[in-house]
Coordinates of C-alpha atoms in Angstrom, one line a residue:
M1 CA -33.6 -32.2 32.5
R2 CA -35.4 -35.3 34.4
S3 CA -36.9 -32.8 36.6
L4 CA -38.5 -30.0 33.8
H5 CA -39.7 -33.5 32.1
A6 CA -41.5 -34.2 35.5
E7 CA -42.8 -31.1 35.9
W8 CA -44.0 -30.6 32.5
T9 CA -45.7 -34.2 32.4
K10 CA -47.5 -33.2 36.1
L11 CA -48.9 -29.7 34.1
R12 CA -49.5 -31.1 30.7
T13 CA -51.5 -34.2 32.2
L14 CA -53.7 -32.0 34.2
P15 CA -57.2 -30.4 32.9
S16 CA -56.7 -27.6 34.9
T17 CA -53.9 -26.4 32.8
W18 CA -55.4 -26.3 29.7
W19 CA -58.5 -24.9 31.1
L20 CA -57.1 -22.1 32.3
L21 CA -54.9 -21.4 29.6
A22 CA -58.1 -21.7 27.4
A23 CA -59.6 -19.5 29.9
T24 CA -56.5 -16.6 29.3
V25 CA -56.9 -16.9 25.3
V26 CA -60.5 -16.5 25.4
L27 CA -60.8 -13.7 27.9
T28 CA -57.9 -11.7 26.0
T29 CA -59.7 -12.3 22.8
A30 CA -63.4 -11.4 23.8
V31 CA -62.8 -8.1 26.0
G32 CA -60.3 -7.3 23.5
A33 CA -63.2 -7.4 20.7
A34 CA -65.8 -5.9 22.8
A35 CA -63.3 -2.8 23.6
A36 CA -62.4 -2.1 20.2
S37 CA -65.8 -2.7 19.3
S38 CA -67.3 0.5 21.9
L39 CA -64.8 2.8 19.8
T40 CA -67.1 4.0 17.5
R41 CA -68.0 7.4 15.8
D42 CA -70.2 8.3 18.5
V43 CA -68.1 8.2 21.2
C44 CA -65.1 9.6 19.0
P45 CA -66.3 11.5 15.9
S46 CA -63.1 12.4 14.8
P47 CA -60.4 9.6 15.0
S48 CA -57.5 11.9 13.7
A49 CA -58.4 14.4 16.1
C50 CA -59.1 11.8 19.2
H51 CA -55.9 10.4 19.2
E52 CA -57.1 7.1 20.4
D53 CA -54.4 4.7 21.7
T54 CA -56.4 1.5 19.5
V55 CA -53.6 -1.0 20.3
K56 CA -53.4 -0.6 23.9
L57 CA -57.1 -0.6 24.0
A58 CA -57.5 -3.8 22.1
L59 CA -55.2 -5.5 24.5
T60 CA -57.4 -4.3 27.6
G61 CA -57.9 -8.1 28.2
V62 CA -54.8 -9.0 29.6
W63 CA -56.3 -7.0 32.4
L64 CA -58.7 -9.8 33.0
S65 CA -56.9 -12.6 31.9
Q66 CA -54.1 -12.0 34.3
A67 CA -56.3 -13.7 36.9
T68 CA -56.2 -17.1 34.7
C69 CA -52.5 -16.9 34.7
L70 CA -52.2 -16.2 38.7
V71 CA -54.4 -19.4 39.3
L72 CA -52.6 -21.4 37.2
G73 CA -49.4 -20.3 38.9
A74 CA -50.8 -20.5 42.3
L75 CA -52.2 -24.3 41.7
S76 CA -48.7 -25.3 39.9
M77 CA -47.5 -25.2 43.7
G78 CA -50.2 -25.1 46.1
A79 CA -52.0 -28.0 44.8
E80 CA -49.4 -30.1 45.9
Y81 CA -48.9 -28.6 49.3
G82 CA -52.7 -29.5 49.6
T83 CA -52.6 -32.8 48.6
G84 CA -49.5 -34.1 50.4
T85 CA -47.6 -35.1 47.0
I86 CA -45.2 -32.5 47.7
T87 CA -43.1 -35.0 49.7
T88 CA -43.2 -37.6 46.7
T89 CA -42.1 -34.8 44.4
L90 CA -39.5 -33.5 47.1
T91 CA -38.1 -37.5 47.6
A92 CA -37.9 -38.0 43.3
I93 CA -36.2 -35.0 43.6
P94 CA -34.3 -33.4 46.7
I95 CA -32.6 -30.3 45.2
R96 CA -35.6 -28.2 46.0
T97 CA -34.4 -25.3 44.6
R98 CA -34.3 -27.4 41.1
V99 CA -38.0 -28.6 41.7
L100 CA -38.8 -24.7 41.9
A101 CA -36.8 -23.6 38.9
A102 CA -38.7 -26.3 37.3
K103 CA -41.6 -25.3 37.7
A104 CA -40.9 -21.8 36.6
T105 CA -39.7 -23.0 33.6
A106 CA -42.5 -25.1 32.4
L107 CA -45.0 -22.8 33.7
M108 CA -43.2 -19.5 31.5
A109 CA -43.2 -21.8 28.8
L110 CA -46.8 -22.9 28.6
T111 CA -48.0 -19.4 29.8
A112 CA -45.3 -17.2 26.9
A113 CA -47.4 -19.6 24.3
A114 CA -50.9 -19.0 25.6
G115 CA -49.8 -15.5 26.0
A116 CA -48.5 -15.3 22.1
V117 CA -51.7 -17.0 20.6
A118 CA -53.9 -14.7 23.3
T119 CA -52.3 -11.4 21.8
V120 CA -52.2 -11.8 18.4
T121 CA -55.7 -13.4 18.0
T122 CA -57.0 -10.3 20.1
L123 CA -54.9 -7.6 17.8
W124 CA -56.3 -9.4 14.8
T125 CA -59.3 -9.4 15.8
A126 CA -59.3 -5.7 16.3
G127 CA -58.1 -5.2 13.2
R128 CA -61.1 -6.3 12.0
I129 CA -63.1 -4.4 14.1
L130 CA -61.7 -1.1 14.0
P131 CA -61.6 -0.3 10.0
T132 CA -65.3 -0.4 10.0
N133 CA -65.8 2.5 12.5
G134 CA -63.0 4.2 10.6
F135 CA -60.0 4.0 13.1
E136 CA -57.3 2.7 11.8
A137 CA -56.0 -1.4 12.4
P138 CA -53.6 -2.1 14.6
T139 CA -50.4 -3.8 13.0
L140 CA -47.3 -6.2 14.1
T141 CA -45.0 -4.2 11.7
D142 CA -45.0 -1.2 13.6
T143 CA -42.1 -1.0 16.5
A144 CA -44.5 0.3 19.3
T145 CA -47.0 -2.3 18.4
L146 CA -44.6 -5.4 18.9
R147 CA -43.1 -3.7 21.8
A148 CA -46.7 -3.6 23.5
T149 CA -47.6 -7.3 22.4
A150 CA -44.4 -8.8 23.5
G151 CA -44.7 -6.6 26.7
S152 CA -48.2 -8.0 27.4
I153 CA -47.2 -11.5 27.0
L154 CA -44.5 -11.0 29.0
I155 CA -47.0 -9.6 31.9
L156 CA -49.0 -12.9 31.8
T157 CA -45.5 -14.6 32.4
L158 CA -44.9 -12.6 35.3
V159 CA -48.1 -12.8 36.7
T160 CA -48.1 -16.8 36.8
L161 CA -44.7 -16.3 38.2
L162 CA -46.1 -14.3 40.9
G163 CA -48.7 -17.0 41.6
L164 CA -46.0 -20.1 41.9
S165 CA -44.3 -17.4 44.2
L166 CA -47.0 -16.8 46.4
A167 CA -48.1 -20.4 46.7
T168 CA -44.1 -21.3 47.4
L169 CA -44.4 -18.7 50.7
L170 CA -48.0 -19.3 51.8
R171 CA -47.9 -23.3 50.8
D172 CA -52.1 -22.6 50.3
T173 CA -53.0 -22.3 46.9
A174 CA -56.2 -20.3 48.5
A175 CA -54.4 -17.6 50.3
A176 CA -51.8 -17.5 47.4
I177 CA -54.7 -16.7 45.3
T178 CA -56.5 -14.3 47.4
L179 CA -53.2 -12.0 47.9
G180 CA -52.0 -11.9 44.5
L181 CA -55.8 -10.9 43.6
A182 CA -55.6 -8.3 46.0
L183 CA -52.2 -7.1 44.5
L184 CA -53.6 -7.3 40.6
Y185 CA -56.8 -5.5 41.2
V186 CA -57.8 -4.0 45.0
V187 CA -53.5 -2.3 44.7
P188 CA -54.6 0.0 41.8
L189 CA -58.5 0.7 42.7
L190 CA -56.6 1.9 45.5
A191 CA -54.3 4.1 43.6
D192 CA -57.6 5.8 42.1
L193 CA -59.7 6.0 45.2
L194 CA -56.4 8.1 47.0
P195 CA -57.0 12.1 47.9
S196 CA -53.6 12.5 47.5
P197 CA -52.6 13.1 43.6
T198 CA -48.7 12.5 45.3
W199 CA -49.9 9.2 46.2
Q200 CA -51.9 8.2 43.0
H201 CA -49.0 8.8 41.2
R202 CA -46.7 7.2 43.3
L203 CA -49.0 3.9 43.1
Q204 CA -49.5 4.0 40.0
R205 CA -45.5 4.0 39.3
W206 CA -44.7 1.4 41.9
A207 CA -47.7 -0.9 42.1
P208 CA -46.9 -4.7 39.9
I209 CA -49.7 -4.4 37.4
P210 CA -50.4 -0.3 36.8
A211 CA -46.6 0.3 36.4
A212 CA -46.5 -2.8 33.6
L213 CA -49.7 -2.2 32.0
S214 CA -47.7 0.8 30.9
I215 CA -45.9 -1.6 28.6
Q216 CA -49.1 -1.5 26.1
A217 CA -49.1 2.5 25.5
T218 CA -47.8 3.0 21.9
R219 CA -49.1 6.9 21.8
N220 CA -49.0 9.6 24.6
L221 CA -46.1 7.9 26.6
N222 CA -44.5 11.1 28.2
H223 CA -47.8 11.2 29.7
L224 CA -47.2 8.0 31.2
P225 CA -46.5 8.0 35.2
I226 CA -43.6 5.4 34.4
A227 CA -41.8 4.5 30.8
P228 CA -42.8 1.6 29.5
W229 CA -40.3 -0.8 30.3
P230 CA -39.2 0.4 33.9
G231 CA -43.0 0.0 34.1
L232 CA -42.5 -3.8 32.9
G233 CA -39.6 -4.0 35.5
V234 CA -41.7 -3.2 38.6
L235 CA -43.9 -6.6 37.9
A236 CA -40.5 -8.7 36.8
A237 CA -38.9 -7.2 40.4
Y238 CA -41.7 -8.2 42.3
A239 CA -41.7 -11.7 40.8
A240 CA -38.1 -12.1 40.9
G241 CA -37.8 -11.2 44.7
L242 CA -40.9 -13.1 45.9
L243 CA -39.7 -16.1 44.0
A244 CA -36.3 -15.4 45.6
V245 CA -37.3 -15.3 48.8
G246 CA -39.9 -18.6 48.0
A247 CA -37.0 -20.4 47.1
V248 CA -35.5 -19.4 50.4
L249 CA -38.1 -20.5 52.4
F250 CA -38.5 -23.8 50.5
R251 CA -35.2 -24.8 50.8
K252 CA -35.2 -24.3 54.6
R253 CA -38.6 -25.3 55.7
D254 CA -40.3 -29.1 55.9
A255 CA -42.2 -30.0 53.0

């Protein structure tokens, strides 16, 4: 608990933490509202015939706000290496796995809270916009909507852990953010550009973000490259695997 309290104190006293969490909420809500507003009768004259997944559309902003979560996770460890305060941290708490576990727990709690606010707000906002264009509003009482909402919160939380893991491995904030952004955005872009449909399908199944975003789908699940929960499991495996490797190196290397 002392380790957790120490990491919580570090996070809450850094202005960047609150700016990044606020950006997560704002980006998720703003992009979701813009996506919901784009669905009009001009685009889809008959809502019943279009079968538009309005829940997934409303949660589009998660694809952008995950970047702020990645930066938050990378800064929590990378900043300590950059300023040299990691030495002070390890002097106060010599058990390194405890330090890393405390950082991960504090980050998960903060990101999950911000993610919950962001997803509920964006669904509420979309629920006000969509009916004006003749489309059904998402409702949290629906099981598929609840899954998409909970899954989106988990995506943001796991991406934060991914940033922490990369910063622990690389011991550099800029390098961790660069590599993390490549995983989040460049790999999915490559999946769309590959000429082979087989490799496109494989990347959509095994790249962390294309697979994880399947959790947001509430319609046409049989057309997804990977089922919703297994898709989220792919991202969880990346985050947990990199965190485990980072923990081993964190213990073995000098500060």
